[in-house]
Tab-separated table of C-alpha atoms and ligand atoms in Angstrom:
chain	number	residue	atom	x	y	z
A	1	UNK	CA	17.775	276.503	51.539
A	2	UNK	CA	18.151	278.921	48.443
A	3	UNK	CA	20.212	277.926	45.424
A	4	UNK	CA	20.544	281.030	43.735
A	5	UNK	CA	23.743	283.167	43.911
A	6	UNK	CA	22.818	287.057	44.106
A	7	UNK	CA	23.791	288.837	40.612
A	8	UNK	CA	26.212	290.792	41.819
A	9	UNK	CA	27.967	287.729	43.770
A	10	UNK	CA	27.815	286.193	39.994
A	11	UNK	CA	29.440	289.083	38.413
A	12	UNK	CA	32.147	289.225	41.027
A	13	UNK	CA	33.106	285.625	40.634
A	14	UNK	CA	33.023	285.653	36.906
A	15	UNK	CA	35.581	288.576	37.059
A	16	UNK	CA	37.688	286.271	39.497
A	17	UNK	CA	37.683	283.480	37.008
A	18	UNK	CA	38.439	285.980	34.257
A	19	UNK	CA	41.534	287.087	36.284
A	20	UNK	CA	42.875	283.447	36.437
A	21	UNK	CA	41.982	282.643	32.859
A	22	UNK	CA	44.363	285.639	31.623
A	23	UNK	CA	47.260	284.025	32.778
A	24	UNK	CA	48.988	281.703	30.724
A	25	UNK	CA	49.901	278.780	33.308
A	26	UNK	CA	51.022	276.436	30.550
A	27	UNK	CA	53.009	274.278	32.679
A	28	UNK	CA	54.831	272.184	29.984
A	29	UNK	CA	56.356	275.314	28.493
A	30	UNK	CA	59.739	276.368	30.286
A	31	UNK	CA	59.231	280.041	29.057
A	32	UNK	CA	55.978	280.324	31.397
A	33	UNK	CA	57.349	279.198	34.321
A	34	UNK	CA	56.688	282.961	35.806
A	35	UNK	CA	53.370	282.773	34.549
A	36	UNK	CA	52.719	279.468	36.121
A	37	UNK	CA	53.735	280.815	39.388
A	38	UNK	CA	51.870	284.138	38.875
A	39	UNK	CA	48.624	281.998	38.461
A	40	UNK	CA	49.824	280.258	41.834
A	41	UNK	CA	49.665	283.452	43.671
A	42	UNK	CA	46.214	284.793	41.849
A	43	UNK	CA	44.833	280.981	43.344
A	44	UNK	CA	46.382	281.988	46.668
A	45	UNK	CA	45.037	285.384	46.625
A	46	UNK	CA	41.487	284.124	45.860
A	47	UNK	CA	41.410	281.457	48.556
A	48	UNK	CA	42.583	284.427	50.949
A	49	UNK	CA	39.683	286.376	49.786
A	50	UNK	CA	37.291	283.264	50.150
A	51	UNK	CA	38.203	282.983	53.785
A	52	UNK	CA	40.373	280.005	53.731
A	53	UNK	CA	42.944	279.848	56.615
A	54	UNK	CA	46.646	279.081	56.513
A	55	UNK	CA	46.933	279.859	52.701
A	56	UNK	CA	50.483	279.062	51.347
A	57	UNK	CA	52.335	278.714	48.114
A	58	UNK	CA	54.294	275.385	48.705
A	59	UNK	CA	57.250	275.167	46.317
A	60	UNK	CA	58.111	271.782	44.763
A	61	UNK	CA	60.841	270.932	42.522
A	62	UNK	CA	58.655	271.793	39.929
A	63	UNK	CA	55.689	274.440	39.678
A	64	UNK	CA	54.273	275.374	43.138
A	65	UNK	CA	51.346	273.671	45.020
A	66	UNK	CA	48.423	276.022	46.652
A	67	UNK	CA	47.199	275.116	50.060
A	68	UNK	CA	44.618	276.340	51.990
A	69	UNK	CA	42.127	274.897	54.491
A	70	UNK	CA	39.147	276.016	56.856
A	71	UNK	CA	38.727	274.133	60.311
A	72	UNK	CA	35.637	273.984	61.709
A	73	UNK	CA	35.423	271.497	64.420
A	74	UNK	CA	37.906	268.411	64.981
A	75	UNK	CA	35.012	266.152	65.165
A	76	UNK	CA	33.150	266.836	61.817
A	77	UNK	CA	34.432	265.401	58.668
A	78	UNK	CA	37.059	266.653	56.589
A	79	UNK	CA	37.120	267.057	52.775
A	80	UNK	CA	40.128	267.326	50.390
A	81	UNK	CA	39.584	269.582	47.468
A	82	UNK	CA	41.625	268.994	44.709
A	83	UNK	CA	42.493	270.759	41.304
A	84	UNK	CA	44.710	271.998	38.805
A	85	UNK	CA	45.900	275.876	37.697
A	86	UNK	CA	48.056	274.601	35.051
A	87	UNK	CA	46.841	274.226	31.510
A	88	UNK	CA	47.613	272.825	27.915
A	89	UNK	CA	49.400	274.976	25.449
A	90	UNK	CA	47.109	277.049	23.526
A	91	UNK	CA	48.625	276.084	20.124
A	92	UNK	CA	47.178	276.189	17.031
A	93	UNK	CA	46.849	279.688	18.058
A	94	UNK	CA	45.371	280.843	14.759
A	95	UNK	CA	42.246	278.524	15.211
A	96	UNK	CA	40.980	280.575	18.145
A	97	UNK	CA	38.049	282.872	17.358
A	98	UNK	CA	39.316	285.115	20.282
A	99	UNK	CA	42.931	284.897	21.990
A	100	UNK	CA	43.018	282.068	24.674
A	101	UNK	CA	44.205	284.210	27.136
A	102	UNK	CA	41.804	287.041	26.767
A	103	UNK	CA	38.666	285.238	28.362
A	104	UNK	CA	35.923	286.215	25.880
A	105	UNK	CA	31.467	285.795	26.533
A	106	UNK	CA	29.846	284.409	23.340
A	107	UNK	CA	26.457	282.496	23.700
A	108	UNK	CA	26.758	282.190	27.365
A	109	UNK	CA	30.225	280.761	27.014
A	110	UNK	CA	33.265	281.893	28.555
A	111	UNK	CA	36.075	281.008	26.037
A	112	UNK	CA	39.700	280.826	27.191
A	113	UNK	CA	42.530	278.166	27.678
A	114	UNK	CA	41.757	276.694	31.031
A	115	UNK	CA	38.460	277.575	31.244
A	116	UNK	CA	36.520	274.381	31.626
A	117	UNK	CA	39.981	272.329	32.599
A	118	UNK	CA	40.528	273.274	35.204
A	119	UNK	CA	40.196	277.073	36.352
A	120	UNK	CA	36.588	277.318	35.997
A	121	UNK	CA	36.001	273.894	37.622
A	122	UNK	CA	38.221	274.261	41.035
A	123	UNK	CA	36.911	277.929	41.261
A	124	UNK	CA	33.576	276.543	41.997
A	125	UNK	CA	34.610	275.008	45.174
A	126	UNK	CA	36.781	278.548	46.474
A	127	UNK	CA	33.597	280.578	45.438
A	128	UNK	CA	31.124	278.418	47.212
A	129	UNK	CA	33.715	278.617	50.403
A	130	UNK	CA	33.642	282.489	49.764
A	131	UNK	CA	29.524	282.562	49.430
A	132	UNK	CA	28.894	280.162	52.357
A	133	UNK	CA	31.132	282.283	54.646
A	134	UNK	CA	29.542	285.292	53.501
A	135	UNK	CA	25.924	283.837	54.301
A	136	UNK	CA	26.719	281.721	57.316
A	137	UNK	CA	29.914	282.950	58.748
A	138	UNK	CA	31.017	279.407	58.913
A	139	UNK	CA	31.116	276.222	57.289
A	140	UNK	CA	29.862	272.759	58.250
A	141	UNK	CA	32.905	270.633	57.658
A	142	UNK	CA	36.726	270.951	57.343
A	143	UNK	CA	38.218	272.051	54.374
A	144	UNK	CA	41.718	271.420	52.677
A	145	UNK	CA	42.660	272.796	49.199
A	146	UNK	CA	45.255	271.454	47.075
A	147	UNK	CA	45.598	273.367	43.754
A	148	UNK	CA	48.467	272.222	41.589
A	149	UNK	CA	50.212	273.415	38.656
A	150	UNK	CA	51.697	270.109	36.998
A	151	UNK	CA	48.539	268.267	36.341
A	152	UNK	CA	48.686	268.546	32.505
A	153	UNK	CA	52.285	267.307	32.782
A	154	UNK	CA	51.682	264.196	34.665
A	155	UNK	CA	51.754	265.316	38.215
A	156	UNK	CA	55.689	264.640	38.522
A	157	UNK	CA	55.719	266.157	42.108
A	158	UNK	CA	52.657	265.500	43.515
A	159	UNK	CA	52.854	261.809	44.852
A	160	UNK	CA	55.822	262.903	47.135
A	161	UNK	CA	54.427	265.859	48.065
A	162	UNK	CA	51.264	263.544	49.383
A	163	UNK	CA	54.082	261.281	51.283
A	164	UNK	CA	55.631	264.150	52.757
A	165	UNK	CA	52.818	266.074	53.911
A	166	UNK	CA	50.438	263.013	55.149
A	167	UNK	CA	49.571	264.445	58.505
A	168	UNK	CA	48.748	267.746	57.235
A	169	UNK	CA	46.436	266.799	54.275
A	170	UNK	CA	44.890	263.973	56.527
A	171	UNK	CA	40.797	263.884	55.379
A	172	UNK	CA	37.968	261.556	55.177
A	173	UNK	CA	37.228	262.136	51.263
A	174	UNK	CA	38.610	263.587	48.288
A	175	UNK	CA	36.356	266.345	46.206
A	176	UNK	CA	37.601	266.406	42.332
A	177	UNK	CA	35.730	268.922	39.845
A	178	UNK	CA	37.962	268.127	36.615
A	179	UNK	CA	35.661	265.910	34.588
A	180	UNK	CA	32.324	266.364	32.489
A	181	UNK	CA	28.750	265.981	33.114
A	182	UNK	CA	26.665	263.677	30.940
A	183	UNK	CA	24.850	266.124	29.340
A	184	UNK	CA	24.526	269.895	29.846
A	185	UNK	CA	21.223	269.396	32.205
A	186	UNK	CA	22.693	266.015	33.339
A	187	UNK	CA	25.456	266.100	35.850
A	188	UNK	CA	27.152	262.838	36.310
A	189	UNK	CA	29.198	261.098	39.016
A	190	UNK	CA	32.730	259.763	37.186
A	191	UNK	CA	33.570	256.369	39.143
A	192	UNK	CA	36.339	255.458	36.990
A	193	UNK	CA	39.002	256.958	34.979
A	194	UNK	CA	41.390	255.347	32.287
A	195	UNK	CA	45.247	255.449	32.949
A	196	UNK	CA	47.970	256.279	30.590
A	197	UNK	CA	51.084	254.991	28.819
A	198	UNK	CA	52.639	257.310	26.773
A	199	UNK	CA	55.947	256.752	23.894
A	200	UNK	CA	57.756	258.515	21.665
A	201	UNK	CA	59.072	256.381	18.494
A	202	UNK	CA	62.099	258.108	16.385
A	203	UNK	CA	63.098	256.164	13.465
A	204	UNK	CA	66.419	257.208	11.569
A	205	UNK	CA	67.444	255.833	7.898
A	206	UNK	CA	69.955	257.540	5.974
A	207	UNK	CA	72.391	260.085	7.835
A	208	UNK	CA	70.829	263.188	5.835
A	209	UNK	CA	67.866	263.911	3.910
A	210	UNK	CA	68.209	262.935	0.430
A	211	UNK	CA	66.831	263.668	-3.141
A	212	UNK	CA	64.072	260.887	-3.511
A	213	UNK	CA	64.569	260.552	-7.184
A	214	UNK	CA	68.141	260.071	-6.834
A	215	UNK	CA	67.880	257.685	-3.975
A	216	UNK	CA	64.293	256.451	-3.807
A	217	UNK	CA	64.107	252.637	-4.643
A	218	UNK	CA	67.149	251.676	-2.933
A	219	UNK	CA	67.564	253.480	0.211
A	220	UNK	CA	64.730	252.941	2.932
A	221	UNK	CA	62.258	255.487	4.254
A	222	UNK	CA	61.490	256.218	7.671
A	223	UNK	CA	58.074	257.756	7.083
A	224	UNK	CA	57.120	254.839	5.132
A	225	UNK	CA	58.410	252.433	7.662
A	226	UNK	CA	56.452	254.633	10.559
A	227	UNK	CA	53.273	254.270	8.864
A	228	UNK	CA	53.821	250.391	8.549
A	229	UNK	CA	54.466	249.864	12.209
A	230	UNK	CA	51.689	252.302	13.581
A	231	UNK	CA	49.316	250.780	11.431
A	232	UNK	CA	49.741	247.668	12.375
A	233	UNK	CA	49.220	248.632	16.127
A	234	UNK	CA	45.580	248.024	15.799
A	235	UNK	CA	43.273	245.642	13.743
A	236	UNK	CA	40.289	245.662	11.616
A	237	UNK	CA	38.645	245.244	14.761
A	238	UNK	CA	39.921	248.033	16.381
A	239	UNK	CA	41.830	245.654	18.916
A	240	UNK	CA	45.284	246.744	20.144
A	241	UNK	CA	47.521	243.981	18.514
A	242	UNK	CA	50.560	244.262	20.953
A	243	UNK	CA	50.633	240.615	22.927
A	244	UNK	CA	49.574	240.558	26.270
A	245	UNK	CA	47.730	244.056	25.824
A	246	UNK	CA	44.535	242.809	27.232
A	247	UNK	CA	45.871	240.257	29.459
A	248	UNK	CA	44.973	242.237	32.657
A	249	UNK	CA	42.047	243.863	31.514
A	250	UNK	CA	38.811	243.438	33.409
A	251	UNK	CA	36.121	243.369	31.254
A	252	UNK	CA	32.844	245.438	31.922
A	253	UNK	CA	30.564	243.128	33.933
A	254	UNK	CA	26.897	242.453	32.592
A	255	UNK	CA	25.447	244.709	35.173
A	256	UNK	CA	27.886	247.383	34.455
A	257	UNK	CA	26.769	247.231	30.848
A	258	UNK	CA	23.277	247.313	31.628
A	259	UNK	CA	23.620	250.142	33.510
A	260	UNK	CA	25.416	251.965	30.482
A	261	UNK	CA	22.616	250.542	28.306
A	262	UNK	CA	20.318	252.507	30.544
A	263	UNK	CA	21.802	255.876	29.824
A	264	UNK	CA	20.048	255.913	26.270
A	265	UNK	CA	23.307	256.670	24.845
A	266	UNK	CA	22.874	257.830	21.004
A	267	UNK	CA	25.783	256.935	19.017
A	268	UNK	CA	24.378	259.232	15.728
A	269	UNK	CA	24.250	262.183	17.966
A	270	UNK	CA	27.887	261.370	19.220
A	271	UNK	CA	28.977	260.890	15.866
A	272	UNK	CA	27.646	263.943	14.321
A	273	UNK	CA	28.718	265.777	17.438
A	274	UNK	CA	32.128	265.116	16.471
A	275	UNK	CA	31.940	265.622	12.859
A	276	UNK	CA	32.946	262.374	12.102
A	277	UNK	CA	31.904	260.234	9.117
A	278	UNK	CA	31.877	256.973	11.003
A	279	UNK	CA	32.543	256.076	14.799
A	280	UNK	CA	35.155	253.235	15.056
A	281	UNK	CA	34.643	251.735	18.657
A	282	UNK	CA	36.165	248.253	19.531
A	283	UNK	CA	34.513	245.538	18.087
A	284	UNK	CA	32.068	244.333	20.475
A	285	UNK	CA	31.484	247.601	22.396
A	286	UNK	CA	29.662	250.827	21.365
A	287	UNK	CA	31.325	254.444	21.520
A	288	UNK	CA	30.150	255.418	24.809
A	289	UNK	CA	31.996	252.148	26.157
A	290	UNK	CA	35.015	252.431	23.957
A	291	UNK	CA	35.891	255.759	25.160
A	292	UNK	CA	35.156	255.260	29.156
A	293	UNK	CA	35.670	251.558	29.696
A	294	UNK	CA	37.675	249.902	27.235
A	295	UNK	CA	41.839	250.315	26.910
A	296	UNK	CA	42.878	251.857	23.312
A	297	UNK	CA	45.679	253.092	21.448
A	298	UNK	CA	46.211	256.555	19.530
A	299	UNK	CA	48.646	258.377	17.607
A	300	UNK	CA	49.205	261.735	19.043
A	301	UNK	CA	51.358	262.988	16.767
A	302	UNK	CA	53.438	262.834	13.369
A	303	UNK	CA	56.451	264.476	12.149
A	304	UNK	CA	58.806	263.537	9.042
A	305	UNK	CA	59.862	264.717	5.827
A	306	UNK	CA	58.481	268.061	3.996
A	307	UNK	CA	55.157	269.214	5.389
A	308	UNK	CA	55.201	272.757	3.784
A	309	UNK	CA	53.337	274.248	0.944
A	310	UNK	CA	53.843	273.072	-2.311
A	311	UNK	CA	55.893	269.762	-3.093
A	312	UNK	CA	59.307	268.864	-2.378
A	313	UNK	CA	60.851	265.723	-3.596
A	314	UNK	CA	62.631	264.784	-0.415
A	315	UNK	CA	63.540	261.103	1.104
A	316	UNK	CA	63.706	262.125	4.668
A	317	UNK	CA	66.141	260.667	6.887
A	318	UNK	CA	63.827	260.823	10.224
A	319	UNK	CA	60.331	260.105	11.532
A	320	UNK	CA	58.659	260.628	14.740
A	321	UNK	CA	55.530	259.568	16.246
A	322	UNK	CA	54.018	260.201	19.712
A	323	UNK	CA	51.618	257.578	20.724
A	324	UNK	CA	49.569	256.692	24.011
A	325	UNK	CA	47.637	253.911	25.495
A	326	UNK	CA	44.717	254.709	27.757
A	327	UNK	CA	44.478	251.900	30.350
A	328	UNK	CA	41.669	250.385	31.988
A	329	UNK	CA	41.841	248.342	35.219
A	330	UNK	CA	43.966	246.265	36.109
A	331	UNK	CA	46.625	247.193	33.406
A	332	UNK	CA	49.673	248.524	34.722
A	333	UNK	CA	51.195	251.834	32.831
A	334	UNK	CA	54.989	250.323	33.108
A	335	UNK	CA	54.050	246.819	31.945
A	336	UNK	CA	51.831	248.209	28.973
A	337	UNK	CA	54.854	250.324	28.158
A	338	UNK	CA	57.531	247.773	28.267
A	339	UNK	CA	55.295	245.260	25.918
A	340	UNK	CA	54.735	248.231	23.532
A	341	UNK	CA	58.422	249.188	23.132
A	342	UNK	CA	59.201	245.513	22.834
A	343	UNK	CA	56.794	245.012	20.248
A	344	UNK	CA	57.451	248.067	18.462
A	345	UNK	CA	61.240	247.380	18.199
A	346	UNK	CA	60.439	243.510	16.942
A	347	UNK	CA	58.257	244.434	14.245
A	348	UNK	CA	60.529	247.530	13.031
A	349	UNK	CA	62.432	246.693	9.703
A	350	UNK	CA	66.041	246.035	10.101
A	351	UNK	CA	66.911	248.846	8.054
A	352	UNK	CA	65.992	251.497	10.675
A	353	UNK	CA	67.259	252.604	13.653
A	354	UNK	CA	64.593	252.624	16.302
A	355	UNK	CA	64.260	254.487	19.212
A	356	UNK	CA	61.357	254.136	21.694
A	357	UNK	CA	61.514	256.586	24.693
A	358	UNK	CA	58.883	256.362	27.716
A	359	UNK	CA	56.947	259.547	28.646
A	360	UNK	CA	54.622	259.727	31.449
A	361	UNK	CA	51.870	257.332	32.431
A	362	UNK	CA	49.308	256.765	35.170
A	363	UNK	CA	47.458	254.493	36.414
A	364	UNK	CA	43.603	253.605	36.069
A	365	UNK	CA	41.079	254.546	38.961
A	366	UNK	CA	37.879	252.847	39.582
A	367	UNK	CA	35.757	252.902	42.559
A	368	UNK	CA	32.532	251.134	43.163
A	369	UNK	CA	29.681	253.152	41.466
A	370	UNK	CA	27.870	252.656	44.796
A	371	UNK	CA	30.200	253.648	47.124
A	372	UNK	CA	28.542	255.410	50.043
A	373	UNK	CA	30.592	258.183	49.720
A	374	UNK	CA	29.360	259.026	46.486
A	375	UNK	CA	25.761	259.602	48.055
A	376	UNK	CA	26.701	263.033	49.430
A	377	UNK	CA	27.658	264.213	45.537
A	378	UNK	CA	24.264	262.684	44.428
A	379	UNK	CA	22.638	264.517	47.114
A	380	UNK	CA	24.056	267.676	46.019
A	381	UNK	CA	23.185	267.138	42.543
A	382	UNK	CA	19.351	266.585	43.380
A	383	UNK	CA	19.096	269.914	45.421
A	384	UNK	CA	20.379	271.793	42.572
A	385	UNK	CA	19.296	270.231	39.559
A	386	UNK	CA	16.301	268.212	40.762
A	387	UNK	CA	17.385	265.160	39.332
A	388	UNK	CA	19.501	261.641	40.211
A	389	UNK	CA	22.770	262.033	38.691
A	390	UNK	CA	24.518	259.583	36.208
A	391	UNK	CA	27.437	257.183	37.411
A	392	UNK	CA	29.753	256.788	34.610
A	393	UNK	CA	33.312	256.222	33.862
A	394	UNK	CA	35.636	258.752	32.157
A	395	UNK	CA	38.028	258.245	29.404
A	396	UNK	CA	40.576	261.083	30.279
A	397	UNK	CA	43.112	260.514	33.218
A	398	UNK	CA	43.910	262.237	36.463
A	399	UNK	CA	46.830	259.822	37.715
A	400	UNK	CA	47.208	261.564	40.940
A	401	UNK	CA	43.743	260.409	42.094
A	402	UNK	CA	44.794	256.812	42.518
A	403	UNK	CA	47.691	258.227	45.121
A	404	UNK	CA	44.991	260.329	47.078
A	405	UNK	CA	43.621	256.873	47.470
A	406	UNK	CA	46.877	255.095	48.275
A	407	UNK	CA	48.724	257.219	49.838
A	408	UNK	CA	46.411	259.095	52.186
A	409	UNK	CA	43.439	256.547	52.044
A	410	UNK	CA	40.781	258.783	50.496
A	411	UNK	CA	37.806	257.702	48.622
A	412	UNK	CA	37.330	260.039	45.880
A	413	UNK	CA	34.037	261.821	44.665
A	414	UNK	CA	34.846	263.168	41.290
A	415	UNK	CA	31.992	265.463	40.298
A	416	UNK	CA	32.795	267.785	37.056
A	417	UNK	CA	30.801	270.893	35.704
A	418	UNK	CA	32.587	270.753	32.775
A	419	UNK	CA	31.332	269.142	28.953
A	420	UNK	CA	33.215	267.126	26.917
A	421	UNK	CA	32.074	269.174	23.936
A	422	UNK	CA	34.072	272.540	25.553
A	423	UNK	CA	36.922	271.806	23.562
A	424	UNK	CA	39.188	270.694	26.404
A	425	UNK	CA	42.858	271.029	25.264
A	426	UNK	CA	41.641	272.243	21.898
A	427	UNK	CA	41.497	275.566	20.252
A	428	UNK	CA	38.575	277.592	21.311
A	429	UNK	CA	38.015	275.943	24.987
A	430	UNK	CA	35.002	277.447	26.792
A	431	UNK	CA	33.054	276.938	29.877
A	432	UNK	CA	29.203	277.379	30.454
A	433	UNK	CA	28.765	280.574	32.474
A	434	UNK	CA	25.503	278.739	33.754
A	435	UNK	CA	27.534	275.629	35.003
A	436	UNK	CA	29.854	277.845	36.876
A	437	UNK	CA	27.155	279.230	38.637
A	438	UNK	CA	25.300	276.016	39.097
A	439	UNK	CA	28.837	274.036	40.268
A	440	UNK	CA	29.413	276.499	43.032
A	441	UNK	CA	25.787	275.919	44.222
A	442	UNK	CA	26.268	271.954	43.653
A	443	UNK	CA	29.688	272.728	45.941
A	444	UNK	CA	27.716	274.272	48.618
A	445	UNK	CA	25.182	271.662	48.800
A	446	UNK	CA	28.259	268.947	48.626
A	447	UNK	CA	29.649	270.435	51.742
A	448	UNK	CA	26.398	270.396	53.564
A	449	UNK	CA	26.011	267.007	52.481
A	450	UNK	CA	29.318	265.671	53.624
A	451	UNK	CA	28.969	267.503	56.844
A	452	UNK	CA	26.183	265.224	57.709
A	453	UNK	CA	27.254	262.159	55.929
A	454	UNK	CA	27.036	258.806	57.922
A	455	UNK	CA	29.528	257.305	55.654
A	456	UNK	CA	32.347	259.569	56.884
A	457	UNK	CA	31.553	259.581	60.750
A	458	UNK	CA	33.833	258.198	62.696
B	501	BES	N1	40.998	267.107	33.184
B	501	BES	C1	41.629	266.158	32.687
B	501	BES	C2	40.924	264.723	32.447
B	501	BES	C3	39.531	264.492	32.234
B	501	BES	C4	38.811	265.016	31.294
B	501	BES	C5	38.695	263.504	33.076
B	501	BES	C6	37.693	264.632	30.577
B	501	BES	C7	37.757	263.371	32.787
B	501	BES	C8	36.974	263.848	31.687
B	501	BES	C9	42.839	266.274	32.608
B	501	BES	O1	43.371	267.757	33.034
B	501	BES	C10	43.758	265.863	31.755
B	501	BES	O2	43.634	266.510	30.396
B	501	BES	N2	44.700	264.833	31.911
B	501	BES	C11	45.712	264.367	31.229
B	501	BES	C12	46.483	263.678	32.004
B	501	BES	C13	47.902	263.539	31.366
B	501	BES	C14	48.717	264.850	30.868
B	501	BES	C15	48.636	262.678	32.444
B	501	BES	C16	45.087	263.378	29.839
B	501	BES	O3	43.736	262.965	30.285
B	501	BES	O4	45.483	263.441	28.898
B	502	MN	MN1	42.093	268.819	34.096
B	503	MN	MN1	43.813	268.657	30.964
């Protein structure tokens, strides 16, 4: 089997990716609703052009879902491919070297918001269909595509969508490319994702900002109180201090830790890569374990007082923080949010009005690393990279993966073509063009391997 796309096909596929990347489909921004819709239209256009059938844009109470399918033979296995065409906001825009929605090639990398998360990745599957249908006129398996527009805001309307379309979406396996390879030349199969519990804390002191000289020393400072609260949420061992936080955590098994150790993770290289002076994983775990298989708490944003140029002697009336916990099996997002909220209310000084607002959450997901469905992914990686894929958990969240498992009974294959150093959610997001082409080849091999997979038969 030849594993190389012709140069002319590569060029057209890349142009099509650039077309998608020019559309600012920022799902969280109400002003971009029409752009999100325009992006759905473009995804549908490319699906049709690839040769997918029954392509439709299905509206939801939020942003639309793009659906497409290819029916080959009712007795052949069916894979459901999931991805998301929505992206994170581009800000802070001044830190981008080239404009976020003008895809630009530099050093073999395509820079644009959404390049690696997830437009460049899900497109691999659509272009794999295009290229297989051109070469072979048919596909060896049945395919269904769901490319949604609300992943980056927690997929609020997708679980009801799955419930409502159970029959239509019936399949044997879920395929997702929305994660990272272990290293540039080392694909990985992801068998676990962390969950999420997200909260906002609002503290209010005085009725108005005050002169810090006239009132300081008598009136409580919400910025300082917020700092005290936040500083208490983790201890010196980097353990989360919220009572009950670890109660349901399933610790890594000895076996799993051995498998992790065999990956030859180099903390020093990782440290240098992120440019930090020192790493701070939870005590007893290394940084790889800490960022993928252990729960944690992070401050995502802070706002209070004067933050402009120069100095202003002000005693702020308000302070706000956004915080989130990444969760591992068997932590429950609602329960963790409740514990956290109660703890914050308890430790907050009585001089403050303290409001805690729960934002989105998501369940952690895990599947046995030796699940038979993953063998097809391993085969596809071997065919293109000539090596065994790494099996690892990832630290990010794709909350809908567990719903595909619960609602549609689908085992998940998470095989990503991105890399964690590609600035996802950050300025200068990019995707290695080489991995776009390799991803297309892996997807084709994956379709072939799934078509003859024993684990999916019957
Ligand atoms: N693709 C990411 C998640 C991811 C990143 C998985 C890297 C594995 C490796 C996804 O688009 C994402 O950003 N998810 C959000 C979920 C949230 C908005 C509910 C996340 O993890 O913050
Ligand atoms: Mn993503
Ligand atoms: Mn994302």
